[in-house]
XYZ file of C-alpha atoms in Angstrom:
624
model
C -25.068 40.494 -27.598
C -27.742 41.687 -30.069
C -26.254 43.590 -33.462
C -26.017 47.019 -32.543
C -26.882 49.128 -35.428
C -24.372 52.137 -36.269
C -24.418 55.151 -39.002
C -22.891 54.389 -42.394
C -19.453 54.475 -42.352
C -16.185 56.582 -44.218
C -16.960 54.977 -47.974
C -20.640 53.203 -47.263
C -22.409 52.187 -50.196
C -25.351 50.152 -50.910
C -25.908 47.303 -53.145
C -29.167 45.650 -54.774
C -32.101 44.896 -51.983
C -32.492 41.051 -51.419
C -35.250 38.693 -50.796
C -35.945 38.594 -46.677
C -34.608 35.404 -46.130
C -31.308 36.892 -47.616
C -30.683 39.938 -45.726
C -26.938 40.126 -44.129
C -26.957 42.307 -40.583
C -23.154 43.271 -41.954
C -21.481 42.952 -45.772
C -17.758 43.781 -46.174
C -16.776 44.861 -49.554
C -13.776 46.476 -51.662
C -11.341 44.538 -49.762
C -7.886 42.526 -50.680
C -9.374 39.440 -49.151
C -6.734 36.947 -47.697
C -9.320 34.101 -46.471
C -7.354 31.193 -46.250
C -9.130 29.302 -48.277
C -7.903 28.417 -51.411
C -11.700 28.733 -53.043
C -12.076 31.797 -52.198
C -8.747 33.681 -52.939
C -10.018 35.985 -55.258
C -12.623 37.623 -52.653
C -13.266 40.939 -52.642
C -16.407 41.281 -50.443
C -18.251 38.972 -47.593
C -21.505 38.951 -46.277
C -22.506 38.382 -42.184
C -25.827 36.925 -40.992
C -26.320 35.957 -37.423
C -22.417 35.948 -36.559
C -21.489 33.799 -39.505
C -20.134 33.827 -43.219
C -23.325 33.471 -45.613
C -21.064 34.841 -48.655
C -17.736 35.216 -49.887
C -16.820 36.473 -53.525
C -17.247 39.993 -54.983
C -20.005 42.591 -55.378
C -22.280 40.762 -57.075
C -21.792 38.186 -54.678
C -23.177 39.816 -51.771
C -25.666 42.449 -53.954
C -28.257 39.851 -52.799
C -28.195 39.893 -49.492
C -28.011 43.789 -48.835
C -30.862 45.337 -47.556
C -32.067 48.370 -45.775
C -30.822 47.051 -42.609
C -27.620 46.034 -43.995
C -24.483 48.027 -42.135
C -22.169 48.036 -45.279
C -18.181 48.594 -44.977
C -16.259 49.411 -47.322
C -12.278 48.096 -46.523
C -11.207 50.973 -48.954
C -9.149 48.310 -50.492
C -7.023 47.461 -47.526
C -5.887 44.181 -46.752
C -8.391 41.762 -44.728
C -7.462 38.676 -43.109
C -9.100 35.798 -41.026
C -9.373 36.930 -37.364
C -5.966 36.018 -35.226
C -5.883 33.524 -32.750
C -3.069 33.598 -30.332
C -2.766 29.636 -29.927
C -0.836 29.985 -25.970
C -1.617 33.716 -23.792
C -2.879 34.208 -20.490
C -5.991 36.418 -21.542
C -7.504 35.214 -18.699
C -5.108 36.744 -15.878
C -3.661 39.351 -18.107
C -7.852 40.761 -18.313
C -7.813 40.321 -14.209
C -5.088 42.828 -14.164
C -4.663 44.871 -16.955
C -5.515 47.944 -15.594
C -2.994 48.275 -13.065
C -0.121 47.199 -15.355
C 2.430 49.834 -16.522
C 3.097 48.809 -20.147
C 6.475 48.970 -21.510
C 5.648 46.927 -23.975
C 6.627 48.921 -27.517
C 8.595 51.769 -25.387
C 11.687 52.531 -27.600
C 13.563 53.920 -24.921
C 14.525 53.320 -21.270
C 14.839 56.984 -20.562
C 11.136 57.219 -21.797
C 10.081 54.024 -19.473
C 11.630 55.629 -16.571
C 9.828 58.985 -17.349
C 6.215 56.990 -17.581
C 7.109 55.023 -14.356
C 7.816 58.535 -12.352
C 4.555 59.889 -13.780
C 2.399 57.191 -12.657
C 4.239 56.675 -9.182
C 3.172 60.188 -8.617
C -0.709 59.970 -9.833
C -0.686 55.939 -8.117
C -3.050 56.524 -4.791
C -1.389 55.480 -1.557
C -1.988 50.866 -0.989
C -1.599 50.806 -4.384
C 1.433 49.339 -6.443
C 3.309 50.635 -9.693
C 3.813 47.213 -11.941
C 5.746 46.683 -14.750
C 4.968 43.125 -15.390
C 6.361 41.332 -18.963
C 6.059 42.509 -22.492
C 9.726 44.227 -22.612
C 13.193 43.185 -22.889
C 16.383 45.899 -22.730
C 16.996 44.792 -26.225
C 14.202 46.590 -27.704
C 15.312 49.928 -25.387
C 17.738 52.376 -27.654
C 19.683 51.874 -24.461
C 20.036 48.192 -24.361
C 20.061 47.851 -20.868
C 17.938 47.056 -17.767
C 16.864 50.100 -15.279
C 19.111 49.785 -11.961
C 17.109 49.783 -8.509
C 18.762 53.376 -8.248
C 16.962 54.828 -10.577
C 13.720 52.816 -9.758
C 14.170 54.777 -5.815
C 14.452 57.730 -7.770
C 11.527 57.854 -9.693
C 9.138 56.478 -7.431
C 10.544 57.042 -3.707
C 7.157 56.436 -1.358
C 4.913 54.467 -4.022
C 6.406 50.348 -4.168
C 7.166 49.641 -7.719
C 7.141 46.252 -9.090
C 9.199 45.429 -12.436
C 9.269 41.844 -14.313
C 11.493 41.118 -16.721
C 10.983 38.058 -18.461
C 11.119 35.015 -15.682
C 14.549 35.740 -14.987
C 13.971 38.727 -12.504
C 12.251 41.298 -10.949
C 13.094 44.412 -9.324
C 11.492 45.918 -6.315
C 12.064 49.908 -5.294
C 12.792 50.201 -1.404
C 9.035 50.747 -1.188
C 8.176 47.620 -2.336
C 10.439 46.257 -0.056
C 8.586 47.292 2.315
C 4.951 46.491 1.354
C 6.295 42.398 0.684
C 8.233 42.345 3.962
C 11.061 41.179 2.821
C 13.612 41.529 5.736
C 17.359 39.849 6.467
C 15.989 36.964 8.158
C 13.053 36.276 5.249
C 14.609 32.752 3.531
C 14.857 32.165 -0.173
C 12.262 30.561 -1.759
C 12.969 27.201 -3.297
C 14.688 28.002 -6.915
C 14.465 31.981 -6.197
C 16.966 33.874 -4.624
C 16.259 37.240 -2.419
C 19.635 39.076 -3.456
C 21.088 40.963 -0.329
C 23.076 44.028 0.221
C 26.836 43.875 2.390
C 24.182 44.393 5.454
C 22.136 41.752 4.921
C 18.961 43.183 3.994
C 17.448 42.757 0.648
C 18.431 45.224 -2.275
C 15.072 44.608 -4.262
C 16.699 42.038 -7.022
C 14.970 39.083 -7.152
C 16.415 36.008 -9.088
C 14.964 33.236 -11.077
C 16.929 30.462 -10.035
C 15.704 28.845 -12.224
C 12.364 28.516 -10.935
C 9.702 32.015 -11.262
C 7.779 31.091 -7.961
C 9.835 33.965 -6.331
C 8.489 36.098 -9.118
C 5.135 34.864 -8.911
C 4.453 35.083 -5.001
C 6.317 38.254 -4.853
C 3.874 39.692 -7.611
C 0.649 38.393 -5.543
C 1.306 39.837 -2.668
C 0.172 43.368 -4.534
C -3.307 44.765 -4.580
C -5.665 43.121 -6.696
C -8.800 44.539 -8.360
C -12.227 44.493 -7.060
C -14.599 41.698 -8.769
C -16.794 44.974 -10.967
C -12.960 46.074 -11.588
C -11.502 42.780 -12.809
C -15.003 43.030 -15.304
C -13.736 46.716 -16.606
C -10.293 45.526 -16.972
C -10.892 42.488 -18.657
C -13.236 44.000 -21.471
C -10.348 46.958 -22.130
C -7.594 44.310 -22.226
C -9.857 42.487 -25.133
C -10.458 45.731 -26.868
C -6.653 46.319 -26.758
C -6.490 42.627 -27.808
C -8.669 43.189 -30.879
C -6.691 46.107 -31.865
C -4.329 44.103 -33.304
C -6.982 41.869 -35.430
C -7.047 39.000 -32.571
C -10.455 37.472 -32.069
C -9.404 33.746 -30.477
C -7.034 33.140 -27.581
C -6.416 29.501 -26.447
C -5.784 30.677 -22.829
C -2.828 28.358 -21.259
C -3.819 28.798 -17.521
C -0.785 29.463 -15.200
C 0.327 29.777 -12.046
C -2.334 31.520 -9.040
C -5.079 31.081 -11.528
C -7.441 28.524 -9.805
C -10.761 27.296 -11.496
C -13.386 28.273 -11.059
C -12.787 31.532 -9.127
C -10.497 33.402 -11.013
C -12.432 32.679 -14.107
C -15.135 33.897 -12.789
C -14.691 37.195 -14.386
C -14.574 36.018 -17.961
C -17.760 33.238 -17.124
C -19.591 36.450 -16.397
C -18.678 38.479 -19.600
C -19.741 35.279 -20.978
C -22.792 34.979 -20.082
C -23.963 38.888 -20.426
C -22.300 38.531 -24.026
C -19.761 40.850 -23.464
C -16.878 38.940 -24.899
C -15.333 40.328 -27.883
C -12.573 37.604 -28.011
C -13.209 33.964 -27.966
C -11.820 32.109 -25.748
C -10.660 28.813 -24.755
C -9.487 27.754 -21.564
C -7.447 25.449 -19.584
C -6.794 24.512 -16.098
C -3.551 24.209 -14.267
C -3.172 22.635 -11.170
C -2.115 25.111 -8.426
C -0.031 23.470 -5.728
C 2.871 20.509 -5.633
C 1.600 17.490 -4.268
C -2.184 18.137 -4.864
C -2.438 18.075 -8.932
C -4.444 15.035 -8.884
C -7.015 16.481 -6.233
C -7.067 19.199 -8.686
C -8.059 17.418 -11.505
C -10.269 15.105 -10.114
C -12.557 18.241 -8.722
C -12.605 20.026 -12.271
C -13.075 16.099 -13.956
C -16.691 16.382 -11.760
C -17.372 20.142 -12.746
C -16.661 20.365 -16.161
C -15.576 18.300 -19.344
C -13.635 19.468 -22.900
C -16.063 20.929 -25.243
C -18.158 22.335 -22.467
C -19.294 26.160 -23.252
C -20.157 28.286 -26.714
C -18.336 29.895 -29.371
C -17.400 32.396 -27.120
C -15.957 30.443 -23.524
C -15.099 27.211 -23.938
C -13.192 24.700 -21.732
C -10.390 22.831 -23.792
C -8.546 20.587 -21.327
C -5.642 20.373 -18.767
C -2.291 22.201 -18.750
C 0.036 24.039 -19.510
C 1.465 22.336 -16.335
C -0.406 18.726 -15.640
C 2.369 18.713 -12.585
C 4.857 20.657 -11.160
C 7.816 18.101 -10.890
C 7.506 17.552 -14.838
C 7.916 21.271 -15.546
C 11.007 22.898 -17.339
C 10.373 26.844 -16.845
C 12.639 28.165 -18.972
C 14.940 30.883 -17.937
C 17.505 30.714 -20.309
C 20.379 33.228 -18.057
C 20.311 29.768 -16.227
C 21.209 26.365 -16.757
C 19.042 24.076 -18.320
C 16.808 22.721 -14.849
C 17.224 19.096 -13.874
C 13.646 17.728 -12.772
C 12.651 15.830 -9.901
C 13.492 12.205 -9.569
C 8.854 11.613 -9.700
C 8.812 13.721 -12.710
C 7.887 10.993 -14.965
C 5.691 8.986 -12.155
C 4.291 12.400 -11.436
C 3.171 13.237 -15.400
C 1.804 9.637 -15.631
C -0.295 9.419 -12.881
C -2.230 13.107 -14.374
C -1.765 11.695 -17.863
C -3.347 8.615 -17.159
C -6.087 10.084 -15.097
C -7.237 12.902 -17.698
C -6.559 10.249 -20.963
C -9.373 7.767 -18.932
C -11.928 10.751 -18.434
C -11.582 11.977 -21.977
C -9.945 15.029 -21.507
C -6.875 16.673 -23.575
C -4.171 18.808 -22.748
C -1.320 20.924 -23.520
C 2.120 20.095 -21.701
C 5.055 22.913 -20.884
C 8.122 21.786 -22.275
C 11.053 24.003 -23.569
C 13.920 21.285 -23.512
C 14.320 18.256 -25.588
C 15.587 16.410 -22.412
C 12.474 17.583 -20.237
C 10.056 16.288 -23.729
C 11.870 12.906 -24.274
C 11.333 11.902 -20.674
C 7.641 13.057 -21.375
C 7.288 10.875 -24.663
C 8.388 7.623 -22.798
C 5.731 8.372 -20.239
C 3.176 8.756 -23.153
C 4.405 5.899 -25.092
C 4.338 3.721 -21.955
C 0.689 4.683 -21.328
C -0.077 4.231 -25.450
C 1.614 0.878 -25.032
C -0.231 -0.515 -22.390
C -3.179 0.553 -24.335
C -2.993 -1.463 -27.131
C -3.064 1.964 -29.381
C -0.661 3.949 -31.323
C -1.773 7.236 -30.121
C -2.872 8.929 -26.344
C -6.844 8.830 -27.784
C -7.216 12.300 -26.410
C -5.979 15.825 -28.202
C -2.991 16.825 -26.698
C 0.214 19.175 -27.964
C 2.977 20.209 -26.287
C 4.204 23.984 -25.918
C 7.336 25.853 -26.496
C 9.660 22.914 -27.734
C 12.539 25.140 -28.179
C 14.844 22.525 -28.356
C 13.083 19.612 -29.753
C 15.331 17.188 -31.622
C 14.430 15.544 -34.990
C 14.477 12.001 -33.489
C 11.288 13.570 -30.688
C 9.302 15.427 -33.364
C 8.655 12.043 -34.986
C 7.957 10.472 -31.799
C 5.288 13.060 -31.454
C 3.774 12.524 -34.749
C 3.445 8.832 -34.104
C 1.415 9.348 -30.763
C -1.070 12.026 -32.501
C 0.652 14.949 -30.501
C 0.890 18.734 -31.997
C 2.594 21.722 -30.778
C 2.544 25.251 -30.032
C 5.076 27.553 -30.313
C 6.033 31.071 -29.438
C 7.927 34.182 -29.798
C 10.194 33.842 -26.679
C 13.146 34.229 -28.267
C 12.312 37.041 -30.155
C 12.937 38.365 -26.449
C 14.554 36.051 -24.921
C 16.882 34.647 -28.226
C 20.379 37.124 -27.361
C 20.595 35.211 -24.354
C 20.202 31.949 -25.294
C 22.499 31.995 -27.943
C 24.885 33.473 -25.200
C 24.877 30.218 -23.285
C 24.385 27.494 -26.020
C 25.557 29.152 -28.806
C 24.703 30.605 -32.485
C 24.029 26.990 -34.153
C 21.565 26.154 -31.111
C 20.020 29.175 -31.457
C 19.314 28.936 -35.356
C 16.784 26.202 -34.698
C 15.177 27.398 -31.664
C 12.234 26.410 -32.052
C 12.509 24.013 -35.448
C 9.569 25.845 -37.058
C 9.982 24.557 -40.192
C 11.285 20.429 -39.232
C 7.810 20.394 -37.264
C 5.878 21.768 -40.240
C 7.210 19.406 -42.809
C 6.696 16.659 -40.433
C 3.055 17.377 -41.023
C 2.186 18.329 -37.562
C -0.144 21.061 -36.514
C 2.206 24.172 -35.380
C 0.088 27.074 -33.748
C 1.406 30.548 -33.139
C 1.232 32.736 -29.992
C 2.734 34.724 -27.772
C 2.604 33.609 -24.021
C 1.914 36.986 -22.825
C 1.597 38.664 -20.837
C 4.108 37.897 -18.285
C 6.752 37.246 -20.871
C 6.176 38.495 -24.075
C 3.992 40.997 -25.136
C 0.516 40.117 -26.453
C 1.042 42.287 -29.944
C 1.069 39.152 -32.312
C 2.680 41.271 -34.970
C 5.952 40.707 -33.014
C 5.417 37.159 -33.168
C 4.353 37.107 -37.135
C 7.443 39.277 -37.331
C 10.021 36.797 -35.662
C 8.239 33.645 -37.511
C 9.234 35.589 -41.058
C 12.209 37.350 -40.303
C 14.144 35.196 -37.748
C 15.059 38.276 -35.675
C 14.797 38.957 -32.079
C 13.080 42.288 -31.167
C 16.642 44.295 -31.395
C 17.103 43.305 -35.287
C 19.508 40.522 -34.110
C 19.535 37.497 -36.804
C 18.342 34.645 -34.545
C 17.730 31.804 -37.605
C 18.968 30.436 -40.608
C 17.135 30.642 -44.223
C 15.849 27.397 -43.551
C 13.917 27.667 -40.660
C 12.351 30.613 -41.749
C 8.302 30.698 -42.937
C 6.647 32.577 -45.414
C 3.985 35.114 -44.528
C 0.985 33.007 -45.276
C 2.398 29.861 -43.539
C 3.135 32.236 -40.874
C -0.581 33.897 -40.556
C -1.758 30.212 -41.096
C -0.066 29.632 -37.979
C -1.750 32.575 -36.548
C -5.325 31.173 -37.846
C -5.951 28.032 -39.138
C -3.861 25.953 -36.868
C -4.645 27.971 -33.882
C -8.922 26.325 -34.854
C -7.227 22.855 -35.198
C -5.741 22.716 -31.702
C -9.282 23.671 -29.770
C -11.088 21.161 -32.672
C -12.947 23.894 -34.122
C -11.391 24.369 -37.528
C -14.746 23.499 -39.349
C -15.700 26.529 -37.944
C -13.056 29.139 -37.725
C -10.138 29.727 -38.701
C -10.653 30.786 -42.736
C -13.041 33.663 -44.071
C -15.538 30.673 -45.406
C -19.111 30.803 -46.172
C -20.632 28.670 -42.685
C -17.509 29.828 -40.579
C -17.612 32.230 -37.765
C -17.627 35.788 -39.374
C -14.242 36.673 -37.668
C -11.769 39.114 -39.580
C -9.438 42.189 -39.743
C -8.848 45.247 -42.232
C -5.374 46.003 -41.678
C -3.775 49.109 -41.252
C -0.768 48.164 -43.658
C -0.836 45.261 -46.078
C 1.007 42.239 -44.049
C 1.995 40.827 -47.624
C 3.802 43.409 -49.318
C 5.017 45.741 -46.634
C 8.449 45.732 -45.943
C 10.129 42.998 -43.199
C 10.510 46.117 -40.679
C 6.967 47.293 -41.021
C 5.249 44.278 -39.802
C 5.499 45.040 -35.965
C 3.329 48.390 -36.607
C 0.709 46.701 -38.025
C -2.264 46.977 -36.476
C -6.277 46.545 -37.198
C -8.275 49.424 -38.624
C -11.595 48.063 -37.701
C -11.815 43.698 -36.065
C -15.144 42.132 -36.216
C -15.593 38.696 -34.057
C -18.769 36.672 -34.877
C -20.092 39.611 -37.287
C -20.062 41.980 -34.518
C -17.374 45.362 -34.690
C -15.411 45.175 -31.773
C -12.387 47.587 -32.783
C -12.421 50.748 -35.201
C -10.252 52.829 -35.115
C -8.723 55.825 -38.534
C -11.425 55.865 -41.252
C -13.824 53.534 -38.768
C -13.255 55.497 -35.679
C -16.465 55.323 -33.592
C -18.117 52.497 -35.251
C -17.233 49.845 -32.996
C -19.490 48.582 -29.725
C -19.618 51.266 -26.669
C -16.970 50.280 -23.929
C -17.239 52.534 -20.778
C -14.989 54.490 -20.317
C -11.875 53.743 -17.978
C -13.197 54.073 -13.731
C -9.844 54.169 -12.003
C -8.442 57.615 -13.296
C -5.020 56.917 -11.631
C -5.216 53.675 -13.903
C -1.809 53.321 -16.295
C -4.043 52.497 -18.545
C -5.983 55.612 -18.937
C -2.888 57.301 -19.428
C -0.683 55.985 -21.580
C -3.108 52.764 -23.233
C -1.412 49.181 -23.744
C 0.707 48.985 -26.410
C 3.286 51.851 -26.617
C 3.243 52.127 -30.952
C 6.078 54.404 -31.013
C 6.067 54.771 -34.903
C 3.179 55.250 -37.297
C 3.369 52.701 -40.022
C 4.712 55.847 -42.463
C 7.499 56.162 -40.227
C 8.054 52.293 -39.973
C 8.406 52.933 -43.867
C 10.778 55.139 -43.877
C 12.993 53.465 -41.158
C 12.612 50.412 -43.489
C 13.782 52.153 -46.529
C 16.858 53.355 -44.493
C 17.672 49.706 -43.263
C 16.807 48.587 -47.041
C 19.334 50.624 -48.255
C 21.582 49.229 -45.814
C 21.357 45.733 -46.816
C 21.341 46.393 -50.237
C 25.132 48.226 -49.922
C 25.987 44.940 -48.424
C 24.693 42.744 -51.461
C 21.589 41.665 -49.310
C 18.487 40.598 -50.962
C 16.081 43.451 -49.284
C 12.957 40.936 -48.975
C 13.107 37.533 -49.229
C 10.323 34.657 -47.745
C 10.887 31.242 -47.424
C 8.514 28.067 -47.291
C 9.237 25.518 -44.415
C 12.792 23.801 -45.005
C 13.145 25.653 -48.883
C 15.593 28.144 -49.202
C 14.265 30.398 -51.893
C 11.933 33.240 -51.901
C 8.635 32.945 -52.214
């Protein structure tokens, strides 16, 4: 998309004319300048040309290359960062859907959920659904508790409503009942269970058992958006994206998300330059028994590496197969896989490692990733090599043991974690207990075994795609109620954290030498933040947000002192949409009022001889 040109903005100034060759399109100045790079880390002002870094240093720095056509911002000495990649999301099918999602994500309360759910039900034409679909747990509700299927009746009596929570369950008003056609004599689905009423018939709970396919086919069976829809929802669910300062997603595929067609959406964006997040992909076989047809097809249609900056395919996975998979749902015992598991994962393994291609495995139990190593080591072996030859990581890992995270470092493997527990982590330690729990995931035993660790999310299904929540959990240890989840030592310090967030995210798609830091030749990707991430207290992280994100030197977001310089986006076509209503991301306190809740809960520690702020490095228990 060509620069679009755009008043000056709150605090503009102009700097010394430079030589034609020199002129930046866009210079950022008067900025606290986190770039990740340790030659730079006194920067107080960049310069863009042509979507990339041409400067980094201070004013005189970057006098040169300002020019009558150089758009200057001034970061009115906030806090600026690299732009945030989320290293495992589902950008892909959360853009294909986001505007028919009711977001709870953020929403303090239940009694306020229940009051947006009734308001929507009533503006929600008739065919059309009311969904609730990830990004909440009851923990973070003042309430701490799920709605019943009573009140979901009540609210929304004639329009079916749809609520996920987590992959554990999902509940279904009589209406949506209904629309599924779920009766007394509909069977359960393998690993799902239909819960039914003294009569027989279903009472709208739905059960993870372990398995989400109930969850999953339940969910499809709801409208979907037309193909120019899926296009307007997918450019507001990256503006909402870069909101929070994201500009890269590694998108981890999923279930009923077939290549090419339901990529087809993002390809398009692509090519009309109408991303504002980059993206790379993967592909995930669809259906049990076919994974290999899968593959072969895509093998013949596309290859890792194939695309831009902007769309670019990155390899297999999350799921290579379906008997191999763990899905986590941790109000149920640990799953035992299929007796082909393993001969299942080597046949794919063996057929993507021959064609060159990578990719990223599911795997939340050490049991589920040591069976997966001796498949791997088995293929390396009869190899003659040491490693797969290919990229390849695995995600999750909660409960990786020492002995496997060296196993894993020997075959050239990385991984990916994510904030699950920070909704999920109350329940786990319910059913394998507080010491368990303090090293789910081993954060800082997989750092200081020197392998690449990316950050994400895995919204939207599960979590919610906010990734302050997730730099929150990674430097705090807490689940999203305040509930200490970790000990000292497996706790990060903020940069190591946001390194996670950045630089690591670049390593896993192979593109660190050109994201990732703000560095002169590097994709001109960064965020001024509302609050400053490094000196704010612990509680105030999860209200961060961006003041104005700007992906390969363009402004995608502005919003406070920037408001209205960022790139048009139309405005919102479905006026019943829950997103024209109430937005994405429910930010029920201002980052003032995050302060002064923090100063309460300081105060609070501090009576009980708590140290009010204290970071720690991988496996070092001291602050930093």
């Amino acid at each position: 998309m060509p620069h679009v040109q755009a008043p000056m903005p709150v605090g503009g100034v102009r700097a010394a004319t430079g030589s034609a060759t020199e002129i930046a399109d866009l210079v950022v100045r008067n900025g606290k300048f986190h770039t990740g790079d340790a030659a730079y880390a006194n920067a107080t002002a960049v310069a863009i040309k042509d979507g990339v870094f041409v400067a980094v240093g201070d004013d005189a720095t970057v006098a040169p290359y300002v020019g009558a056509g150089t758009r200057v911002i001034d970061a009115l000495g906030r806090r600026v960062i690299p732009g945030l990649n989320d290293s495992h999301t589902h950008v892909i099918r959360g853009g294909n859907n986001y505007l028919l999602e009711l977001r709870w994500d953020g929403v303090r309360s239940l009694r306020e959920a229940l009051t947006m759910l009734r308001e929507q039900a009533a503006r929600t034409p008739a065919g059309q659904w009311v969904r609730v679909v990830g990004g909440w747990t009851p923990e973070q509700f003042a309430e701490k508790r799920m709605p019943t299927l009573a009140e979901l009746n009540d609210a929304a009596p004639d329009t079916p409503v749809f609520v996920l929570h987590l992959y554990q369950s999902a509940l279904l008003n009589r209406a949506a009942v209904r629309a599924v056609g779920y009766g007394k004599s509909t069977p359960n689905p393998p690993g799902g269970e239909i819960v039914r009423g003294r009569d027989g018939e279903p009472t709208g709970l739905l059960l993870a058992a372990p398995a989400a396919t109930v969850l999953y086919s339940t969910l499809a069976k709801g409208p979907i958006l037309a193909d120019e829809q899926k296009l307007e929802s997918t450019r507001h669910f990256f503006r909402e994206l870069n909101r929070f300062g994201l500009t890269s997603a590694i998108d981890a595929a999923g279930g009923f998300q077939d290549f090419p067609d339901d990529y087809g959406t993002v390809m398009q964006l692509a090519a009309h330059g109408q991303l504002t997040l980059r993206v790379a992909y993967h592909l995930f076989p669809q259906t049990a028994g076919q994974e290999l047809d899968d593959l072969r097809r895509w093998i013949g249609m596309v290859k890792p590496g194939d695309g831009d900056e902007w769309l670019r395919a990155n390899g297999a996975g999350e799921n290579l197969a379906w008997s191999p998979a763990d899905f986590e749902n941790f109000a149920e015992p640990r799953p035992e896989l299929k007796e082909s598991a393993a001969a299942d994962l080597e046949a794919a393994a063996r057929l993507l490692i021959e064609n060159g291609w990578g990719f990223r495995l599911h795997a939340t139990y050490d049991e589920t990733i040591r069976q997966d190593l001796d498949v791997f080591e088995k293929i390396a072996a009869d190899a003659g090599t040491t490693g797969l030859g290919v990229p390849w990581f695995f995600d999750h890992a909660e409960t990786i043991s020492d002995h496997s995270i060296q196993r894993v470092k020997a075959l050239g493997g990385n991984i990916s974690i994510q904030n699950r527990m920070y909704f999920q982590g109350k329940v786990f330690q319910d059913r394998y207990g507080k010491a368990a729990a303090e090293w789910a995931p081993p954060v800082t035993k997989l750092l200081d075994a020197g392998l690449t660790v990316g950050a994400g999310t895995d919204a939207t299904r599960v979590s919610s795609y906010n990734p302050w929540l997730s730099l929150h959990w990674l430097t705090t240890g807490t689940d999203i109620g305040r509930n200490r989840l970790y000990r000292r030592e497996n706790i990060v310090s903020r940069e190591t954290a946001l390194e996670m967030y950045t630089v690591a995210g670049a390593r896993l798609t192979g593109e660190a030498d050109r994201k990732g830091t703000i560095t002169p030749g590097k994709y001109a990707d960064l965020a001024i933040l509302s609050a400053d991430y490094f000196t704010v207290a612990d509680e105030q992280i999860p209200y961060i947000e961006s003041e104005l994100t700007i992906t390969g030197g363009r402004i995608v977001y502005a919003s406070d002192h920037y408001e209205g310089q960022d790139e048009t986006l139309p405005a919102i076509s479905l006026a019943w949409s829950p997103v024209a209503h109430y937005g994405g991301y429910h930010q029920a306190l201002s980052v003032a009022e995050a302060a002064a809740e923090s100063a309460e809960q300081t105060a609070w520690r501090r009576a009980r001889g708590e140290h009010p702020h204290q970071h720690h490095h991988g496996g070092f228990d001291g602050a930093c």
